[in-house]
XYZ file of C-alpha atoms in Angstrom:
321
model
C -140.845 10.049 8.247
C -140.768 11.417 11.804
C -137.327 13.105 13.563
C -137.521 10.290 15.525
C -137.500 8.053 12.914
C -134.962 9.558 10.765
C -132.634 9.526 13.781
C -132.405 6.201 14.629
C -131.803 5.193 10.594
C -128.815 7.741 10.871
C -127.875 5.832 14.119
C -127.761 2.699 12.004
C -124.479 1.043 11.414
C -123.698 1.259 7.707
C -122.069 -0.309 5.052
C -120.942 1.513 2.565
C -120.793 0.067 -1.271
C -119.108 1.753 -3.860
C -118.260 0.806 -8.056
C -114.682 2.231 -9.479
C -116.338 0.324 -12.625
C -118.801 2.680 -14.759
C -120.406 -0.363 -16.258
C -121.097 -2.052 -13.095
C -123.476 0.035 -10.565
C -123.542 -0.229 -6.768
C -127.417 -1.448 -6.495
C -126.684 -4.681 -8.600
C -124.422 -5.980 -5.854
C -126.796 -4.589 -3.491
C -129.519 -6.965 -5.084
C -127.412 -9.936 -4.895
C -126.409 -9.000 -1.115
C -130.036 -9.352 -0.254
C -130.357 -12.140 -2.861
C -133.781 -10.116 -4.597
C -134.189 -9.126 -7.785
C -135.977 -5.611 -6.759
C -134.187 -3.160 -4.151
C -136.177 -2.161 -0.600
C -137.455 1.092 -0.674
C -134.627 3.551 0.664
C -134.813 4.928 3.650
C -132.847 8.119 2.439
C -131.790 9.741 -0.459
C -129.595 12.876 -1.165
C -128.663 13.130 -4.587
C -126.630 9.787 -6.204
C -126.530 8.455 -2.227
C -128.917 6.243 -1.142
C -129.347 4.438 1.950
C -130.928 0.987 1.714
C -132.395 -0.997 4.885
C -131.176 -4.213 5.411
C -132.387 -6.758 8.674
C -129.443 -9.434 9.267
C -131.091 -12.218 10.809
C -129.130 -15.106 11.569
C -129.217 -18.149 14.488
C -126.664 -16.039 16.754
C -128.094 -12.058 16.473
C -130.206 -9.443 14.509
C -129.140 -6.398 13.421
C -130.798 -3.698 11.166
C -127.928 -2.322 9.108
C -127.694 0.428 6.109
C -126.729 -0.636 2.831
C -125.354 2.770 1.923
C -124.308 3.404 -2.091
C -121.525 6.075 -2.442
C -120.368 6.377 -5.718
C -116.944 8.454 -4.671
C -115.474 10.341 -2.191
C -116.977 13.398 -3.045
C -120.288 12.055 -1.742
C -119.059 11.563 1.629
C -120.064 13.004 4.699
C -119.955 12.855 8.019
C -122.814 11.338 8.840
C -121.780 8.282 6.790
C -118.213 8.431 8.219
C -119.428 8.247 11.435
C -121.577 5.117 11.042
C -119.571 3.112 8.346
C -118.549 -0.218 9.793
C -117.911 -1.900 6.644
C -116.538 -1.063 3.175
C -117.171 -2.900 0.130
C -115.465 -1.696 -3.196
C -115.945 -2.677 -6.561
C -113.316 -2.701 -9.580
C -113.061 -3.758 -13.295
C -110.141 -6.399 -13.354
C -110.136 -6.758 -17.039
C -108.233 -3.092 -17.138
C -104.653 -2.854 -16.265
C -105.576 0.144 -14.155
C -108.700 -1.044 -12.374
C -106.843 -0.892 -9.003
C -105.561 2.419 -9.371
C -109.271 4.060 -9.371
C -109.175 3.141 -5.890
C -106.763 5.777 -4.717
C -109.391 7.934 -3.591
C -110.825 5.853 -1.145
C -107.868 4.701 0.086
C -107.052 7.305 2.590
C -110.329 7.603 3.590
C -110.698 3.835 4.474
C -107.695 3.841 6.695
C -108.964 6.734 8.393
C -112.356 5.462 9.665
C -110.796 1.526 9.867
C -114.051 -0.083 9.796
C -114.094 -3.869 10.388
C -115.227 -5.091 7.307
C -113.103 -4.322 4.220
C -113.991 -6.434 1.238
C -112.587 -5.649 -2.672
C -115.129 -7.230 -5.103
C -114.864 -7.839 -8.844
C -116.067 -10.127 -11.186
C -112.922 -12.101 -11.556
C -109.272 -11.723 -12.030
C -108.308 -11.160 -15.307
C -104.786 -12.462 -16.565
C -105.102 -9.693 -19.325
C -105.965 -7.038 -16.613
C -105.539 -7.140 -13.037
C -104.146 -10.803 -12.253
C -104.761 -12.661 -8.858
C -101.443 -12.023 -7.652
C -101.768 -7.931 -8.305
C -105.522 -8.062 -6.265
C -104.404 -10.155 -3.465
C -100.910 -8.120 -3.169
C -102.937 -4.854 -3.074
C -105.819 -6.792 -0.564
C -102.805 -7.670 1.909
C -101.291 -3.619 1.825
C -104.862 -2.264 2.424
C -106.429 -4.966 4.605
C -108.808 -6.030 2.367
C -109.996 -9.743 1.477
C -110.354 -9.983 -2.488
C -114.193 -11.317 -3.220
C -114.545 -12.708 -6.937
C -118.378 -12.572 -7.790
C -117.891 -15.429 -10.566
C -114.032 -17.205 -9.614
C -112.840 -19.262 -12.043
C -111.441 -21.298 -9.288
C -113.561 -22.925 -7.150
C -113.149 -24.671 -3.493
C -111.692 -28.412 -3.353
C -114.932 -30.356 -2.744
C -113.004 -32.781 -0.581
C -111.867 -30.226 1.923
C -113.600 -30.510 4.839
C -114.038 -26.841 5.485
C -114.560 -25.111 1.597
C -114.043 -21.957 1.832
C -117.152 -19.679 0.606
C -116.869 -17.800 -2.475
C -119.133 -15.090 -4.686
C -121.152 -13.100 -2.761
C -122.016 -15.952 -0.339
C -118.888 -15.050 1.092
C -119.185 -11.218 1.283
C -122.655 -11.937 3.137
C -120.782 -14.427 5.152
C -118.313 -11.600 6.240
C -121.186 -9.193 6.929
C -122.875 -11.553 9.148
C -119.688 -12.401 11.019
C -119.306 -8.890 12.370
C -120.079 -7.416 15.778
C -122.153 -4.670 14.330
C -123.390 -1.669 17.163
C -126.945 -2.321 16.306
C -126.578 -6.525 17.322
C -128.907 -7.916 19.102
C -128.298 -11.617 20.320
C -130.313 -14.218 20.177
C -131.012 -16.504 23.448
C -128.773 -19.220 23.531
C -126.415 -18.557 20.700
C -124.633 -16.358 22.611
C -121.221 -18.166 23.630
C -118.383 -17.868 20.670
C -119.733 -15.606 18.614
C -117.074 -13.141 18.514
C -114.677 -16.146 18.243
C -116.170 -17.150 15.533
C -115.979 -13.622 13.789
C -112.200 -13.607 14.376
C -111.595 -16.987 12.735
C -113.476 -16.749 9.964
C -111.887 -12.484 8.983
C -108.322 -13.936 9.912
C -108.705 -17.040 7.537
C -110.614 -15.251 4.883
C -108.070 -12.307 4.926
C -104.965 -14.855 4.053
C -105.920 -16.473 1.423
C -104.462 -20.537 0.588
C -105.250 -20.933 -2.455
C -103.190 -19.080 -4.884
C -101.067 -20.945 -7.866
C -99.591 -17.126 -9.407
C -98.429 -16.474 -5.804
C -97.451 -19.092 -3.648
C -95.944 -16.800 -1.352
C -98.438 -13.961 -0.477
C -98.437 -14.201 3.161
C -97.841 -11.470 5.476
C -96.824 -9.395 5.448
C -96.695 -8.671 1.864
C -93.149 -6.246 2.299
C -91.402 -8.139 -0.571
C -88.021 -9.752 -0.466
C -85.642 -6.908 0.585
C -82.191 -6.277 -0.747
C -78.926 -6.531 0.773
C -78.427 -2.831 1.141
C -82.323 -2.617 2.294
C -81.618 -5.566 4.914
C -78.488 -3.298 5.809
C -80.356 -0.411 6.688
C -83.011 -1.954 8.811
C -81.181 -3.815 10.990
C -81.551 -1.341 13.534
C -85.191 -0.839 13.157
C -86.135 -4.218 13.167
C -84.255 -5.194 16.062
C -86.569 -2.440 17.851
C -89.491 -3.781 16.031
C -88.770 -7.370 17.670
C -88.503 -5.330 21.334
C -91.670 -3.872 20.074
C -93.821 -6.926 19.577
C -92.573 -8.888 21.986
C -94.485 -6.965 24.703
C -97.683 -6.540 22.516
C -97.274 -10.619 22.828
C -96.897 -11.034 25.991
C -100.111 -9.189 26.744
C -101.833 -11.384 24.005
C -101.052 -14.570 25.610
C -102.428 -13.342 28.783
C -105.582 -11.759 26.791
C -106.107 -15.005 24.793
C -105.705 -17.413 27.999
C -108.642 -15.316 29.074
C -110.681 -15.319 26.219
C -109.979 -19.358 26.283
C -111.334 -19.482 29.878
C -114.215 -17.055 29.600
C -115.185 -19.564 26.285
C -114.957 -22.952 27.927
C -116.704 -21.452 31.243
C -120.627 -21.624 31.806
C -122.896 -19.993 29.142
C -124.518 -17.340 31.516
C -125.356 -13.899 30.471
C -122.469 -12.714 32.688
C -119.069 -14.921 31.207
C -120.703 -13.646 28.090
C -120.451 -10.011 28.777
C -116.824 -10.223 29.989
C -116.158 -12.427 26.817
C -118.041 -9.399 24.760
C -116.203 -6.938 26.584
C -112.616 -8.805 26.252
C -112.574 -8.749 22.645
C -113.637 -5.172 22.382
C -110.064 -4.665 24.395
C -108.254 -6.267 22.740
C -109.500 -5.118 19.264
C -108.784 -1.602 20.778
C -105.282 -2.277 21.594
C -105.239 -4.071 17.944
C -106.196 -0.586 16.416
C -103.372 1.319 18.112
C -101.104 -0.689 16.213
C -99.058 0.457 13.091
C -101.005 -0.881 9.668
C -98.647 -3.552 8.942
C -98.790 -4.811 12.088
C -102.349 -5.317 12.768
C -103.475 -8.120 10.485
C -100.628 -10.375 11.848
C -101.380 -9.427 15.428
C -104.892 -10.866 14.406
C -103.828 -13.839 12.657
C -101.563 -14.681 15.725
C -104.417 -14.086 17.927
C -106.713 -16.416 15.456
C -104.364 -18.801 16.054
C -103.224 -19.008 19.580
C -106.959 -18.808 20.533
C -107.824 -21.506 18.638
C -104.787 -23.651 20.224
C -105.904 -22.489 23.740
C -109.445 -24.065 23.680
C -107.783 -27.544 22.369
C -107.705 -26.919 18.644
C -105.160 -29.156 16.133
C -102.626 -26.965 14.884
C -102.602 -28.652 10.895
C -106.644 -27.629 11.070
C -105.706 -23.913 10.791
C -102.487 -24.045 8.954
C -103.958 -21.831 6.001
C -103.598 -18.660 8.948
C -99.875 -18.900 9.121
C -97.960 -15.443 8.282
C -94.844 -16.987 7.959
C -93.494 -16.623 11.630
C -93.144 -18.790 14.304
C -96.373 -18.247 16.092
């Protein structure tokens, strides 16, 4: 391989798979990613890391992507740091402590933030690590829970079914704005609305029968002394948010203009360029704060360009939007 070469594959965005399960290894979800039953020839190796090349080709945009396997944080550097957009994790569920080997890479993903944060396993496990534990632990880390085999599958009658297995996690993958993208000639308009909608709805989940109230955010019910004690805080919290609001309404009336205007190159840069702004002021946010800033913005977009409000009831946090 030429320096050339091997500089634009370490320009490549990456995603970054890792297995807390020593029975399960990062290249068999890697296979079922690219839906093959041999792996590409890497474009990189160092030791147990390997890079893997992966083409996403879909009707809206290309982009050539690393599948990179990491099998813990001792194996990262700072070439992968700098390039990881997305995070995919797997864990045993049918131990108690399957959740807990994650610790490691907990710091480290809230540190680089990258926009896809998926937790995989095979499924939940009432004898191990139940639904209510993974989505609990999904909601405090930002993660959407991905069962490989669910037990529970979509309502065939609903009109939207939600995806599930590892349709879904390549569902999520293609729904990012990755750096390498390169759009396709008339399937540029709503693209990036479409990537919001489909990480806010994914990332608060509906259908859960051992927690019908995981919604966020996932704090808990407080107690009377707790409530006591925040008062103050929250009452600056509420100042807080309701000026981050205000400049969301006036973002998302924009977003909803720039959407229902003419499909030329240049309302699609501004539209491009407006949700990079806003995802920016999104990340300056505290932690708890920024998934519900992105459901609300989920939401009110998709009132502002004429959508029913019962269609996307399965976003709602809770609060009055």
């Amino acid at each position: 391989m030429s320096s050339t070469e091997e500089n634009t594959d370490m320009a490549l965005p990456c995603v970054l798979v890792t297995s807390c399960d020593g029975e399960f290894k990062e290249e068999e979800l890697i296979k079922q990613i690219l839906n093959s039953q041999h792996l590409p020839q890497p474009t990189k190796r160092e030791d147990t890391v390997v890079w893997y090349p992966w083409t996403i080709n879909n009707k809206y945009y290309t982009a050539d992507v690393q599948l990179c396997v990491v099998p813990s944080t001792y194996q990262m550097s700072s070439e992968i740091a700098q390039s990881m957009q997305a995070f995919i994790a797997y864990f045993d569920s049918k131990v108690k402590d399957g959740l807990e080997k994650l610790n490691p890479w907990i710091p480290v993903v809230e540190d680089l933030s990258p926009e896809v944060q998926i937790l995989v396993c095979d499924r939940v496990c009432e004898n191990g690590v139940t639904r209510h534990e993974a989505q609990q632990w999904c909601l405090s880390h930002a993660f959407e829970l991905v069962e490989i085999n669910p037990q529970e599958l979509p309502d065939e009658d609903d009109d939207f079914p939600e995806s599930t297995g590892v349709k879904r996690i390549v569902q999520a993958l293609n729904a990012n704005v990755w750096s390498s993208v390169e759009m396709k000639d008339g399937h540029n308009q709503g693209f990036g609305l479409m990537s919001s909608l489909v990480a806010s709805r994914h990332n608060n989940p509906r259908h859960s029968h051992d927690s019908p109230s995981c919604s966020l955010p996932a704090e808990g019910t407080l107690t009377s002394e707790e409530t006591n004690h925040t008062d103050s805080g929250s009452n600056r919290d509420t100042q807080e948010v309701s000026v981050v609001d205000a400049m969301t309404d006036l973002d998302i009336q924009e977003l909803a203009n720039l959407t229902a205007g003419d499909a030329d190159a240049e309302n699609f840069e501004r539209l491009f360029t407006k949700l990079k702004e806003m995802k920016d002021k999104a990340s300056s946010l505290p932690h708890e704060q920024r998934k519900v800033h992105a459901e609300k913005v989920a939401k009110a977009f998709w009132m502002a360009i004429g959508g029913e409000e019962d269609e996307i009831d399965g976003l709602s946090s809770g609060e009055d939007s």
